[in-house]
Structure formats: C-alpha cells, structure tokens
Coordinates of C-alpha atoms in Angstrom, one line a residue:
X209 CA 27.6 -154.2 -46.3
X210 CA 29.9 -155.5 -49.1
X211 CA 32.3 -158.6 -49.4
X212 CA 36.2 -158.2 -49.8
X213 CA 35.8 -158.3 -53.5
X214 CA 32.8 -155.9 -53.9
X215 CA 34.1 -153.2 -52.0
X216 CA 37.6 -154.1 -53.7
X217 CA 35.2 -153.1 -57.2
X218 CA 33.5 -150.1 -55.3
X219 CA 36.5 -148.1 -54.5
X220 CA 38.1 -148.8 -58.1
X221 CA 35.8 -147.3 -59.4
X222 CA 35.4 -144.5 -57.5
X223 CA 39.2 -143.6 -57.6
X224 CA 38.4 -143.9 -61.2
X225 CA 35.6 -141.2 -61.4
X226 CA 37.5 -139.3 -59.0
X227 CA 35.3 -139.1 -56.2
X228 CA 36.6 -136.1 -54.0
X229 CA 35.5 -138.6 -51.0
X230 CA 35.5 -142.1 -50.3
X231 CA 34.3 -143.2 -47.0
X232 CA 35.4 -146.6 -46.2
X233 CA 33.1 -148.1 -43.2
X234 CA 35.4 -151.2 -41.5
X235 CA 36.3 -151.3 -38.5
X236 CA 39.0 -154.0 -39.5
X237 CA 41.5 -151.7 -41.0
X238 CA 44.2 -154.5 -42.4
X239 CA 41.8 -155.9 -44.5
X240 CA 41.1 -152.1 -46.4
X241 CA 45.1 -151.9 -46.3
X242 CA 45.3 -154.7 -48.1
X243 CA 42.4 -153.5 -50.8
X244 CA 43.9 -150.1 -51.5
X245 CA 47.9 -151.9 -52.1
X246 CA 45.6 -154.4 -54.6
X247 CA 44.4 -151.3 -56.2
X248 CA 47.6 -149.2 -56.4
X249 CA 48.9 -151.9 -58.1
X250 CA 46.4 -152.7 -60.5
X251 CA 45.9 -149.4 -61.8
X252 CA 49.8 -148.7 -61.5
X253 CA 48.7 -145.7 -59.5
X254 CA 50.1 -143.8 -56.0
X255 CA 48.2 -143.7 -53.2
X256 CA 49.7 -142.3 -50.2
X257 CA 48.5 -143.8 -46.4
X258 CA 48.6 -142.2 -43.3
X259 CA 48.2 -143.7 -39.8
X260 CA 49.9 -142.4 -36.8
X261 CA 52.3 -145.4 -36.1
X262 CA 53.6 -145.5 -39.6
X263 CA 52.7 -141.6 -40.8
X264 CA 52.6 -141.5 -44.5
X265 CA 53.8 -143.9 -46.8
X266 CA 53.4 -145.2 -50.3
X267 CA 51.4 -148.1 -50.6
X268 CA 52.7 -149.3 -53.6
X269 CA 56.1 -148.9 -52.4
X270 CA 58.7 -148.7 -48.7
X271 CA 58.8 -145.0 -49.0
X272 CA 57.6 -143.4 -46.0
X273 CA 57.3 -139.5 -44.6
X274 CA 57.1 -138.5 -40.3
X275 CA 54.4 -135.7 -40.8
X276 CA 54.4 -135.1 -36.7
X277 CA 51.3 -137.0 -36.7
X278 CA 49.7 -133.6 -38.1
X279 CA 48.6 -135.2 -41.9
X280 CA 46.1 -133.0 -42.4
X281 CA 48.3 -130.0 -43.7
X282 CA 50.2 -132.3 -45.8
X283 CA 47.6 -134.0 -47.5
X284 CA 46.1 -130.3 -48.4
X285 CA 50.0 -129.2 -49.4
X286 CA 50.2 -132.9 -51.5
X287 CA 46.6 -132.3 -53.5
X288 CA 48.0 -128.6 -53.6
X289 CA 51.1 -130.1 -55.6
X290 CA 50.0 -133.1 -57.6
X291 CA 46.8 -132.8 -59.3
X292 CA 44.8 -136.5 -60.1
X293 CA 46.6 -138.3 -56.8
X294 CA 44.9 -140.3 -53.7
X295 CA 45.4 -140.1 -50.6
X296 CA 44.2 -142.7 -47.8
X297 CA 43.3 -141.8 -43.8
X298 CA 43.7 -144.6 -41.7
X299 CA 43.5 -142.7 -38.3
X300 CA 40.7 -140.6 -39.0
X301 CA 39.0 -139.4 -36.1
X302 CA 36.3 -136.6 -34.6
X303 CA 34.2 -136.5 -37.9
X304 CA 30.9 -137.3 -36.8
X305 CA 30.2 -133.4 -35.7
X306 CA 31.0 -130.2 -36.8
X307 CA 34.0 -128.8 -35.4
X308 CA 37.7 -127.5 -36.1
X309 CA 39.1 -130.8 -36.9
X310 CA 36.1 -131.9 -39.4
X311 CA 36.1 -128.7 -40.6
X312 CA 39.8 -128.5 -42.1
X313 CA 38.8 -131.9 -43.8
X314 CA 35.9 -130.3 -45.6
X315 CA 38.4 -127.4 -46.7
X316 CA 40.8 -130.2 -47.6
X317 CA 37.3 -131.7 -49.9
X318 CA 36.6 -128.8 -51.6
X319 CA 40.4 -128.8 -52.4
X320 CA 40.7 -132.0 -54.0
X321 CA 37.7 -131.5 -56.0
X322 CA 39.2 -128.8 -57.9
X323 CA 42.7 -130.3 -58.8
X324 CA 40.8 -133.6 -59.2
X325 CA 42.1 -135.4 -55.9
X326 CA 40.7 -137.8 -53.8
X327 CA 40.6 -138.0 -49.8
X328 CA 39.6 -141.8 -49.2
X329 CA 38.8 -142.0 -45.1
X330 CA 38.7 -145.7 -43.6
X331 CA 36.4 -145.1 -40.5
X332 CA 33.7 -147.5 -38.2
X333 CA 32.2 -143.9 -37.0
X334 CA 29.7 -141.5 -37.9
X335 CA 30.2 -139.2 -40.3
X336 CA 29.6 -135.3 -40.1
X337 CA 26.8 -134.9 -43.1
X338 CA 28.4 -132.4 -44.6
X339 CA 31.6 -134.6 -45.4
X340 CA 29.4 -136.6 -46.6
X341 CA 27.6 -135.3 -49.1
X342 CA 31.1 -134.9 -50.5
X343 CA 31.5 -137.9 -51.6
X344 CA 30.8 -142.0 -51.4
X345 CA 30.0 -144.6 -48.9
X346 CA 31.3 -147.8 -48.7
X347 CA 31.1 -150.7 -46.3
X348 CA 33.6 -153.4 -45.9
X349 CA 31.6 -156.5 -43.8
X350 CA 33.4 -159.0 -41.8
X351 CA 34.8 -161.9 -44.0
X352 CA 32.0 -163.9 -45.9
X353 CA 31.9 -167.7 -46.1
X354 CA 34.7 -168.2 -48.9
X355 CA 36.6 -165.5 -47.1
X356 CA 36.5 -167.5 -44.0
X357 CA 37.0 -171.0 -45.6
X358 CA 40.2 -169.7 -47.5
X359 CA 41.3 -167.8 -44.1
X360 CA 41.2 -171.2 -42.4
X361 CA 42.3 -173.3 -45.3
X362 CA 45.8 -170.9 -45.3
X363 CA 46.2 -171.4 -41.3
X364 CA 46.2 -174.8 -41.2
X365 CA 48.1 -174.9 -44.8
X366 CA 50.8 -172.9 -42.6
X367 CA 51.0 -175.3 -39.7
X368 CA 49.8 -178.8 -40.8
X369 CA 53.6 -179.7 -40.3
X370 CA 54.3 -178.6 -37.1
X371 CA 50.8 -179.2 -35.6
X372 CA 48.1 -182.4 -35.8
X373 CA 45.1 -181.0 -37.7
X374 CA 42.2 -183.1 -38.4
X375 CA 40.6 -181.0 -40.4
X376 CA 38.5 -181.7 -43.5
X377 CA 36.9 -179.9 -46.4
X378 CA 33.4 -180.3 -44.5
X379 CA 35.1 -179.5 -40.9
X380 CA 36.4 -176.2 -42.5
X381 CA 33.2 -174.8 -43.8
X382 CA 31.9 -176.0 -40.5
X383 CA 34.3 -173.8 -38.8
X384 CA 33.6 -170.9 -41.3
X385 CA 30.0 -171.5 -40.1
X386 CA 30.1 -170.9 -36.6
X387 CA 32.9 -168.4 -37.6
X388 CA 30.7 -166.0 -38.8
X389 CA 30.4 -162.4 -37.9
X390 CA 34.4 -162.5 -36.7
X391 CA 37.0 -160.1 -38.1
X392 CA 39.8 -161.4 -39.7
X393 CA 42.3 -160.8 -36.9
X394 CA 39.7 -162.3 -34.1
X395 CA 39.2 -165.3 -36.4
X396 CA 43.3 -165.9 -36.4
X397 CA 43.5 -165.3 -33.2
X398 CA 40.8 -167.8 -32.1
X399 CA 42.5 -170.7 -34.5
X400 CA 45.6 -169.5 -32.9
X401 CA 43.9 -170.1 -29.6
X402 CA 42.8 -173.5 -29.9
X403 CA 45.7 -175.0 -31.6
X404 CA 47.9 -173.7 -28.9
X405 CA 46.0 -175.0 -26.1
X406 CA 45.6 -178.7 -27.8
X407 CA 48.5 -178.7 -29.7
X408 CA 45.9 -179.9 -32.5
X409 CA 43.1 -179.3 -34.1
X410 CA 40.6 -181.9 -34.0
X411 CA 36.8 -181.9 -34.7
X412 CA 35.7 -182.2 -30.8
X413 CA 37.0 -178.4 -31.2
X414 CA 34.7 -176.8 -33.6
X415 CA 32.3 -176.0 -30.3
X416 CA 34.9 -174.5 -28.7
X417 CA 35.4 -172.1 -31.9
X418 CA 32.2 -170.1 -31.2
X419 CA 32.0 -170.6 -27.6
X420 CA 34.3 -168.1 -27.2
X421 CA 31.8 -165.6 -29.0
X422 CA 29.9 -164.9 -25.6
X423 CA 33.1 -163.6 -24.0
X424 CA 33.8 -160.4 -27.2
X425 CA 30.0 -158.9 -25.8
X426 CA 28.8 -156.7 -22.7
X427 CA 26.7 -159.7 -20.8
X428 CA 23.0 -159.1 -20.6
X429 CA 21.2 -160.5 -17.3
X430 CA 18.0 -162.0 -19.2
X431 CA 20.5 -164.4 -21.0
X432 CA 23.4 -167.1 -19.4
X433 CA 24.9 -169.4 -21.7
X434 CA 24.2 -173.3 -20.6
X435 CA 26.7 -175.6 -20.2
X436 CA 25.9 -178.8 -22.4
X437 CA 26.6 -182.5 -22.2
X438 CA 28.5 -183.3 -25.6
X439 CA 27.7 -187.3 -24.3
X440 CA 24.0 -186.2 -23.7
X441 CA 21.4 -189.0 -25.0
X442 CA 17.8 -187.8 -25.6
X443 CA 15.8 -191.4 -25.6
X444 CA 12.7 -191.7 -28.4
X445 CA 11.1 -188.0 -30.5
X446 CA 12.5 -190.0 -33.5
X447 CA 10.5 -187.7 -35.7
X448 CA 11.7 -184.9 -34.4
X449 CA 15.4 -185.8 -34.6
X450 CA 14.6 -186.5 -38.6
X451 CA 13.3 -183.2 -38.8
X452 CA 16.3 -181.7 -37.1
X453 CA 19.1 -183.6 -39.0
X454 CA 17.2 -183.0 -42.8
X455 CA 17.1 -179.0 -41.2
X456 CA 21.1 -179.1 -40.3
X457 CA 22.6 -178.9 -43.5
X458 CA 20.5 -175.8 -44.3
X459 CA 21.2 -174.1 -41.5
X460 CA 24.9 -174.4 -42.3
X461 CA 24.8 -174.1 -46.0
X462 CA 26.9 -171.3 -47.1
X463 CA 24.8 -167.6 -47.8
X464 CA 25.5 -167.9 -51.5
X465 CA 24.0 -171.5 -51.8
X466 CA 20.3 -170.0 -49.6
X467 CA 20.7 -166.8 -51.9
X468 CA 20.5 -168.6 -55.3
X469 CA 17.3 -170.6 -53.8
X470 CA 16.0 -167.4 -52.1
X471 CA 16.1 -169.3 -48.7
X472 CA 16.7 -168.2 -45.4
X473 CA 18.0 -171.2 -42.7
X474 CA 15.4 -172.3 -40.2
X475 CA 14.2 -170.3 -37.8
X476 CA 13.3 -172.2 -35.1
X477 CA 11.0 -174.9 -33.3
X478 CA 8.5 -174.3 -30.9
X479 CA 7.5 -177.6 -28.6
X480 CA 4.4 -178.0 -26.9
X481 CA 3.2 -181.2 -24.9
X482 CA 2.4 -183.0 -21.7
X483 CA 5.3 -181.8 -19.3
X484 CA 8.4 -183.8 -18.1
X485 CA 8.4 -185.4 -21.6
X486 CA 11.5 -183.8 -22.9
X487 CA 10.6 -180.4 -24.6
X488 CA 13.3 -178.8 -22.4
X489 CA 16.0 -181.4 -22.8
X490 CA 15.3 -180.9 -26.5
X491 CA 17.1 -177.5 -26.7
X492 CA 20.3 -179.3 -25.4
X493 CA 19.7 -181.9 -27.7
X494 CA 20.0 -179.4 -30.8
X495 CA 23.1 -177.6 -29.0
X496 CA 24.7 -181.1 -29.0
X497 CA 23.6 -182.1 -32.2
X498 CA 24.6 -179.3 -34.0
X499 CA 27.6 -178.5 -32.3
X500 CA 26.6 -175.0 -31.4
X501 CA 26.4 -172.9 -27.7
X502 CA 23.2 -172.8 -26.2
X503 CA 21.6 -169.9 -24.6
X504 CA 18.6 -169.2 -22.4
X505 CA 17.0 -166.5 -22.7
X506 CA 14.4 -165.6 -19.5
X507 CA 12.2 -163.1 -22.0
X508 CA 10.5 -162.1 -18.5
X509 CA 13.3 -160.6 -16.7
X510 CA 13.4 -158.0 -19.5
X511 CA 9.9 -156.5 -17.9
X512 CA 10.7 -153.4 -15.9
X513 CA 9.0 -150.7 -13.5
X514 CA 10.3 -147.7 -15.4
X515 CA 9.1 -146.6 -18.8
X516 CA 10.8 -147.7 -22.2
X517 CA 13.4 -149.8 -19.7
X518 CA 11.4 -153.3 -20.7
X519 CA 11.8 -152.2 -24.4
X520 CA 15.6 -151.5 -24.0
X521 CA 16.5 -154.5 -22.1
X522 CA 14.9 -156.6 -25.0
X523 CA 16.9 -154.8 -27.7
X524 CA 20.0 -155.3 -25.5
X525 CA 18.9 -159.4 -25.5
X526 CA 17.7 -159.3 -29.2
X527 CA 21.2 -157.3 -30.3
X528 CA 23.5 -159.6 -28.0
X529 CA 22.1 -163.1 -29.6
X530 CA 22.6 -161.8 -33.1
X531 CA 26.1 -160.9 -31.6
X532 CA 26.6 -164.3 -30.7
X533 CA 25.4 -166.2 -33.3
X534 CA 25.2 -169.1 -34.9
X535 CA 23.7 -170.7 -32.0
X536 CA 20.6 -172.1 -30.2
X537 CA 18.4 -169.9 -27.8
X538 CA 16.1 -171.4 -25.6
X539 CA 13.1 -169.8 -23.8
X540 CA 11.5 -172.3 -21.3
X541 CA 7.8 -171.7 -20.9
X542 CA 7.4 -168.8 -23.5
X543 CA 3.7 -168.4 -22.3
X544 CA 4.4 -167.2 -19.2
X545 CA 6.9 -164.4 -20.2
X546 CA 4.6 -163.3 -23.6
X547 CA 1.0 -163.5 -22.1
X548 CA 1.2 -160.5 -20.2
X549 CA 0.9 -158.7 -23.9
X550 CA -3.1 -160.1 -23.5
X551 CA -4.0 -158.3 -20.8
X552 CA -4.2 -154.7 -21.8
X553 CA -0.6 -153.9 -20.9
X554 CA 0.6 -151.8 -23.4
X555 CA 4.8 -152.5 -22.6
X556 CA 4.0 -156.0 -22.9
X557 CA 2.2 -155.6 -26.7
X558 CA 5.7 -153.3 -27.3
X559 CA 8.0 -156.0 -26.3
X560 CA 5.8 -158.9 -27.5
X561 CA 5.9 -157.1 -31.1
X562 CA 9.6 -156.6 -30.4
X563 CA 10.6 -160.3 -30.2
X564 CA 8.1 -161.1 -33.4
X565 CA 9.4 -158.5 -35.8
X566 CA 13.1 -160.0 -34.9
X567 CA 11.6 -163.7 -34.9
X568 CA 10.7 -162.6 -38.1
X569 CA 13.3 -160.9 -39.9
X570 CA 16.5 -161.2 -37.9
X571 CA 18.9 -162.3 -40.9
X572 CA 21.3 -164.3 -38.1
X573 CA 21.7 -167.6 -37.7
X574 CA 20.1 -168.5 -34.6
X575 CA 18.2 -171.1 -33.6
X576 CA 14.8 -170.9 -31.3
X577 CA 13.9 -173.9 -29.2
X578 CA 10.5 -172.6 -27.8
X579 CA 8.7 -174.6 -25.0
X580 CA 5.0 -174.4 -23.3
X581 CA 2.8 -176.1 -21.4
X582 CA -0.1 -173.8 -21.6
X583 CA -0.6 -173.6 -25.5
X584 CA -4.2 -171.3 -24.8
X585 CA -1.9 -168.6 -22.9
X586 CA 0.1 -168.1 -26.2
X587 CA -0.5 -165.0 -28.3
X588 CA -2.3 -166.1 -31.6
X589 CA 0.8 -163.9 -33.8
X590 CA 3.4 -166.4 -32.0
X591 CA 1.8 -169.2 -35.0
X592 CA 1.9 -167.2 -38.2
X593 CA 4.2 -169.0 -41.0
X594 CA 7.7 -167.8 -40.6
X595 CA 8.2 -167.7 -37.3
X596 CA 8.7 -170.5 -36.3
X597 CA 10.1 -173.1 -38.9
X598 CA 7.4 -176.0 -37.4
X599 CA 5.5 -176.5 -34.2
X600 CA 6.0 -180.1 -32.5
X601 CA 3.8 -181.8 -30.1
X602 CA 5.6 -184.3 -27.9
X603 CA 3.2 -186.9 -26.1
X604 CA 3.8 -189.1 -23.0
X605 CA 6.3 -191.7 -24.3
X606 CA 5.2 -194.5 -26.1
X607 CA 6.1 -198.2 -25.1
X608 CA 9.0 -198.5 -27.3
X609 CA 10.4 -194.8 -25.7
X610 CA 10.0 -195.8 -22.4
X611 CA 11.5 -198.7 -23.0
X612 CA 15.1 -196.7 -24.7
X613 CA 14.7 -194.4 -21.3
X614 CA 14.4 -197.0 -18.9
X615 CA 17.3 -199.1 -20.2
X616 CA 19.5 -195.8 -20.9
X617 CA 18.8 -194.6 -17.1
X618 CA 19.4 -197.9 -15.7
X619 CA 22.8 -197.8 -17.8
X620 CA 23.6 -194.5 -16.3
X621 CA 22.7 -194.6 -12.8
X622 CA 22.1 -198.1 -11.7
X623 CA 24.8 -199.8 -13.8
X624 CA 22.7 -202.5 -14.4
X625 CA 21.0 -204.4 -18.1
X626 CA 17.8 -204.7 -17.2
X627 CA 16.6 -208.7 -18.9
X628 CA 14.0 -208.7 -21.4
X629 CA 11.5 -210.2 -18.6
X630 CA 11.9 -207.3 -16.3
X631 CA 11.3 -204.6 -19.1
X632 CA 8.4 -205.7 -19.8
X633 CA 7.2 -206.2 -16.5
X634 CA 8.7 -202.5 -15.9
X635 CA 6.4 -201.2 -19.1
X636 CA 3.6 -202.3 -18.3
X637 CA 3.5 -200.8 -14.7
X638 CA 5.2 -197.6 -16.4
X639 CA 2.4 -197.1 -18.5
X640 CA 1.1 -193.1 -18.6
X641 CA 4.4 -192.0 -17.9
X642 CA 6.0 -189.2 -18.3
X643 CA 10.2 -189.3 -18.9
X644 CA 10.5 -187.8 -15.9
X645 CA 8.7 -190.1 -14.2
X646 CA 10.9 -192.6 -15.2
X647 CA 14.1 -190.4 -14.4
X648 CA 12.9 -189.9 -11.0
X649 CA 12.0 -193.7 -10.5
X650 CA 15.7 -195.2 -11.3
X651 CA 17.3 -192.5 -9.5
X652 CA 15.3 -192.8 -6.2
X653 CA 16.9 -196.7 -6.4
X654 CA 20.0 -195.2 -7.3
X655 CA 20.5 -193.1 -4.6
X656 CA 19.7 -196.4 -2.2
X657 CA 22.2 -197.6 -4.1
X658 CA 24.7 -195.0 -3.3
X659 CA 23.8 -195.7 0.8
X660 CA 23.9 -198.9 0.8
X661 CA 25.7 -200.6 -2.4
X662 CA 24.7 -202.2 -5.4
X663 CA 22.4 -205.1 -3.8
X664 CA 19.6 -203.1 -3.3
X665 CA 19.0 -203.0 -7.1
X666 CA 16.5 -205.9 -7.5
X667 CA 13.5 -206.5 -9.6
X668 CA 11.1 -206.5 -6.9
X669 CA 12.7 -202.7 -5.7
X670 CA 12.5 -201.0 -9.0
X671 CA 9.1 -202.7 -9.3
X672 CA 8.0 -201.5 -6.3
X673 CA 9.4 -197.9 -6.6
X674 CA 8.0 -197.7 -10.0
X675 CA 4.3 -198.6 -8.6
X676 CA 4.4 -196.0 -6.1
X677 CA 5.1 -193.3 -9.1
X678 CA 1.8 -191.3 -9.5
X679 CA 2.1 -190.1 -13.3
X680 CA 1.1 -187.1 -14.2
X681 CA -1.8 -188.1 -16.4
X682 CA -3.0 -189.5 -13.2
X683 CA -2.5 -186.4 -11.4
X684 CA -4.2 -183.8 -14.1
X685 CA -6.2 -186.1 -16.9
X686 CA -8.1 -183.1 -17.6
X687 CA -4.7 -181.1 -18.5
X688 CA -3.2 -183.7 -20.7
X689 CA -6.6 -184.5 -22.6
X690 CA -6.9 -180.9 -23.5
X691 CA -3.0 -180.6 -24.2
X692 CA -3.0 -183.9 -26.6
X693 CA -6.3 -182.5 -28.2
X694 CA -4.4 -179.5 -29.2
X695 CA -1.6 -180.9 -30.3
X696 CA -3.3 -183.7 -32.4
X697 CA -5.2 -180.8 -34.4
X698 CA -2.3 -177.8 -34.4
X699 CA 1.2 -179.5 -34.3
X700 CA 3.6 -182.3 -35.9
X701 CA 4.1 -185.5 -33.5
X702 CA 7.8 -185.1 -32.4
X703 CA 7.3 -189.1 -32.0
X704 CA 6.4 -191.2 -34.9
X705 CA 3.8 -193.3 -33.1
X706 CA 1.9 -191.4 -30.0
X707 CA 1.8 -192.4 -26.3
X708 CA -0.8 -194.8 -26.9
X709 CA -2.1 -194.5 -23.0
X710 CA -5.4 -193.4 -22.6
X711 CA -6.2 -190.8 -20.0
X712 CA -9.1 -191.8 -17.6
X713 CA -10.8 -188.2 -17.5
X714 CA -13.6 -187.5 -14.9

C-alpha cells in the first residue's frame, strides 16, 4: 500500500508512459479525486472523470457531459477521437469475472493501446486477470501519520474560533495515533463527532477518538471490549510501570521515526506470578495509562466441534483486533486456552501456530497483556524473543506495596486515614498477602459499614478481620514456591524489591 504522495508519483508516471491501464486500489475515492485534479494540473493535461452522480466531467475544469450513466461507449467513442487522452472510472463495477460488462472494458484496453490512451479504474475490488495484465496496480492506503496530523491540524485550524480546543502539537499526533487505519471521511467525521457532543475538544477526549473503532466492525463473540476506570489506581509493580512509561513513546512514535531505526513498537507483556497480585488489573492499567480501548480476548471460545471452524473463528478474532487497533488485548489465563495444543490435538497446534505467526508478525499496533498462573502448562514457542516484548513476574506484595494498597482501599471504601501506628500494626499481621487479600479484608469492614454506619470501622475490627484472612501462601506454599522459583530464574520482577515473605513449605 502507498501514501498520498507515492501513489500521487505512481500514477504520474504511469500517465506519462501511457499505461493502457491504471488500477487504482482505494476504497476512499475523494482522496484519488483529489490526486488525479493535482495531476491534471501539473502536467497541464485533460483527464475526463466519470461517476454516476456527476457523469463525466473535466477534472481540470466545470465542464461536464450526462452520458445516461452508460460511460462505457463514450469512453471507447472519446479514445476513438482523441488520441494521447485519459480517462478516469470512478464507478467501476463487475470486473472481478469474466463477463459482458468486463469484457467491453477489455475491448475498450486494447483500444486505447493503439491510439495511445489510458483507462485509469479507481476500484477496492478484485480485478478480472485479464484486465489486468493490461496494465498497472496501484494502492492508495488510508492516510499515514503526517496525513493524519495535517488532517487534524486543518480541523481544528477551521473551528478553533467557534469551538474550545485544547489541543496541542503532542495531543495531535496522539490523536493521529489512535487515528490510524481511518479513511479520511471517517476521521472527519469522528472529530466532527466529538466536538459536537462537547462543544470542545479536550484531552480527556482522545480515548473517546478510537473507542469508537469497535463499532465500524462485525463483532466477534471470543472478544467484548472492557469498560475501564480512567480514575483506576494500581498500588506498587513500580518496575513494571517504568518499563511501561519508557515503552509508551515507542509505541506512539510515528512509522517513519521506527522505519529509519528499523523498529517495530512493542509487542506485548506476558505476566506470570502468585494469583490475586495484580497481573489482571495490570491490563486495565496499560488501557488507562496509555489512553487506549481494552479488549479481552477469551482465545478458548474460538475451539469448535466442526472441522477448520476453530481456525476460522481465530482468523475472524486475529483480523477484528488488527481492525481495531491501536489498542490493548488481554487474554486472562492464556495457559488454559493454548495447552490443549500439548496434548496431541491437531486443531489446537493449528490455532496455537495461528496466534504465534500473528504474535509475531502482525505489523498493528496492538498491545498483548498476557496473564498465567500455571507457567509449566505454557507451550515452550509462547517464550521465543519477539513475542512478547518482556516477561514479568509479579510477587506477593512487599511491605512498602501493601502498605500503598491498604491506605488506597481504606481511602476508597472505608473513608478513613489509617495513623501510622495502625499500619504498621495492619503490615505486620498482613504479611504473605496477596492484594486481593487485602481488597477482600477492607471491603468485608466496608460492607459492615454500609449496615451499620461508619463506627464500626475501628482498629480492633480491621485487625481482627485481617487476622481471620488465610493468605494464599498459606493455603498452597507448595504452588507459590514453585511459581516464585520460576519466576526468579525466567522473568523480570514487575516490583523493584520482592515480597520478602517466606513460604513455610511442608
């Protein structure tokens, strides 16, 4: 696929050589308008346009001819009488077989090539192969970056006066970001969209730009967009929020920038550790961070009774998220949908390889939030470098972690500080915990709370609810031993300093 100004050169020079045929693949057929009046001009040349709603005119000038919406006759009469002239076919239709209607254009071909004419045909179809071999293919792609940042720079250069816009150099190529893989008119209309509704633009609305992606595509059941908390806190993984926030600014760097490094923006992250500790939660916390719709994708749905339907529901999946991108896709416990490929069943190795040749070579910009418990139930091709951008392990929360989540749930449901003295009395019994743990603690007191007001929040109550807690390294030692043991050896710490509790194995 070519840019505005590559095809712009393509077809020059085509017309140029006089190529009987030029095949002009867009499906946005404004935008090749607009190329073919920028040629006319430039090479101070005719070339005459047909569509049915405006039936032939001159591109380069008003003048325009009613042909009874039959063109082809006159476009073999016009290269008939004026030898060396163009003419462009914006309605072009029932040219991917052979039949009556292809078959007059191929008469029309053979025409123009001797009296040295050229039949340009702006089409998103097949073509019939015989037309084809006429002539030359071009592709016009959907605007690039600096097509998209000068499409939105001109909007809001047209109604900055009558409109509050916000906007800044880095909110625009943010926009042209999650912009990507819009036409031209969608992209305007979208703008158009959210200016309306707010009577502003401001940069809380930059989600709301690809949002709206989800809603152009044919849903697919394996996949439902998740709502996210734009207020959501995630307490400690400092480690892992470094390594996200240095990864940001490549995943939105513009494709000329990752082109003239020979980069590709990150792939994805797959997060394994002891569970309830926030590997889920971490998939909203990129969505929020990066300002981007989230996505879960339920990989085992796709499996089905009936032969080749498992490989064409993953297709569907794979082809609707590069639809829908830039954003983040989430698969929750991705051993348990991609083990089956280990135990001899042939549609399982199909689909496994599937999903790896995309996570490999997919070319949108999507990000994969990966998590598992079971690390050993993972196919060994799920680790190979390129994959996955890096593999985090994310321990039972150190002292310093609990402490952030105990004070940020007490904030949230208790409405309560907890003093200095109490934390540390609330740490030390909160020791081998797990965040969840900790979640369900305070909001077992909240819900008293909510019965019986706010005096049942006491020291000696959130101490005693918090004793009764069994943690799950209590409950499975053996698990999280053999969990942290893997992840000391195979992964990066999400957390700068580990858990620091020892499990009491038996």
């Amino acid at each position: 696929m070519g840019n505005y100004s590559s095809t712009k050169a393509e077809i020059t020079n085509y017309i140029r050589a006089r190529t009987p045929l030029i095949i002009v693949d867009s499906s946005e057929r404004e935008r090749v308008e607009r190329i073919l009046k920028e040629i006319a001009r430039e090479l101070n040349i005719n070339i005459s346009y047909y569509t049915d709603a405006k039936q032939v005119c001159a591109l380069n000038s008003n003048v325009s001819k009613d042909v009874d919406s039959d063109p082809l006759q006159y476009i073999a009469s016009s290269f008939k009488k004026n030898r060396n002239s163009t003419f462009a076919f914006g309605d072009v239709k029932r040219i991917g077989e052979d039949n009556v209607y292809s078959r007059e254009i191929l008469n029309i071909l053979y025409l123009a090539k001797e009296t040295n004419c050229t039949l340009i045909l702006i089409t998103a179809d097949p073509v019939w192969s015989r037309l084809s071999q006429f002539g030359m293919l071009t592709s016009l792609d959907y605007p690039d970056t600096e097509e998209r940042i000068s499409q939105i720079k001109s909007f809001i250069s047209q109604y900055r006066g009558k409109y509050t816009i916000e906007w800044n150099d880095e909110d625009i190529r943010m926009a042209a970001t999650l912009l990507r893989g819009f036409s031209e008119i969608q992209i305007e209309n979208i703008l158009s969209t959210a200016l309306v509704s707010q009577s502003r633009l401001g940069r809380e609305d930059l989600y709301e730009l690809t949002s709206q992606k989800s809603r152009l595509y044919s849903a697919v059941s394996s996949i439902q967009m998740v709502k996210v908390d734009r207020n959501l806190t995630v307490s400690g993984l400092d480690a892992l929020k470094d390594w996200l926030n240095s990864k940001k600014s490549i995943f939105f760097a513009s494709d000329e920038d990752l082109q003239q490094r020979d980069l590709t923006t990150p792939k994805g992250i797959l997060l394994a550790g002891v569970p309830g500790c926030g590997k889920s939660l971490s998939a909203k916390m990129v969505a929020k961070e990066w300002e981007l719709p989230l996505f879960r994708f339920d990989i085992g749905t796709v499996y089905d009774k009936w032969v080749g339907e498992s490989e064409k529901k993953m297709k569907d999946a794979l082809q609707f998220i590069d639809n829908v991108s830039p954003c983040v896709v989430w698969v929750d416990e991705i051993e348990k949908a991609l083990s089956v490929s280990d135990s001899g069943n042939d549609t399982g190795k199909r689909v496994l390889g599937q999903f790896l040749f995309w996570l490999q070579e997919s070319q949108s910009r999507v990000f994969l939030v990966a998590t598992a418990n079971d690390i050993s139930a993972l196919p060994f091709e799920l680790f190979r470098k390129g994959r996955f951008s890096e593999i985090f392990f994310i321990d039972l929360p150190n002292a310093a972690e609990r402490k952030a989540a105990i004070a940020q749930y007490a904030k949230q449901s208790l409405h309560i500080k907890i003093s200095s003295d109490d934390m540390n009395d609330l740490l030390q019994v909160s020791e081998g915990f797990s965040y969840s743990d900790i979640e369900y603690a305070i909001k077992d007191i909240a819900q008293l709370a909510l019965i019986n007001g706010q005096s049942v929040i006491t020291k000696e109550s959130l101490m005693e609810t918090f004793k009764k807690i069994v943690p799950i390294s209590k409950n499975n030692p053996d698990m999280v031993t053999r969990i942290r043991k893997w992840g000391s050896e195979r992964a990066v710490a999400a957390s700068s300093k580990s858990g620091g509790y020892k499990v009491e194995t038996k």
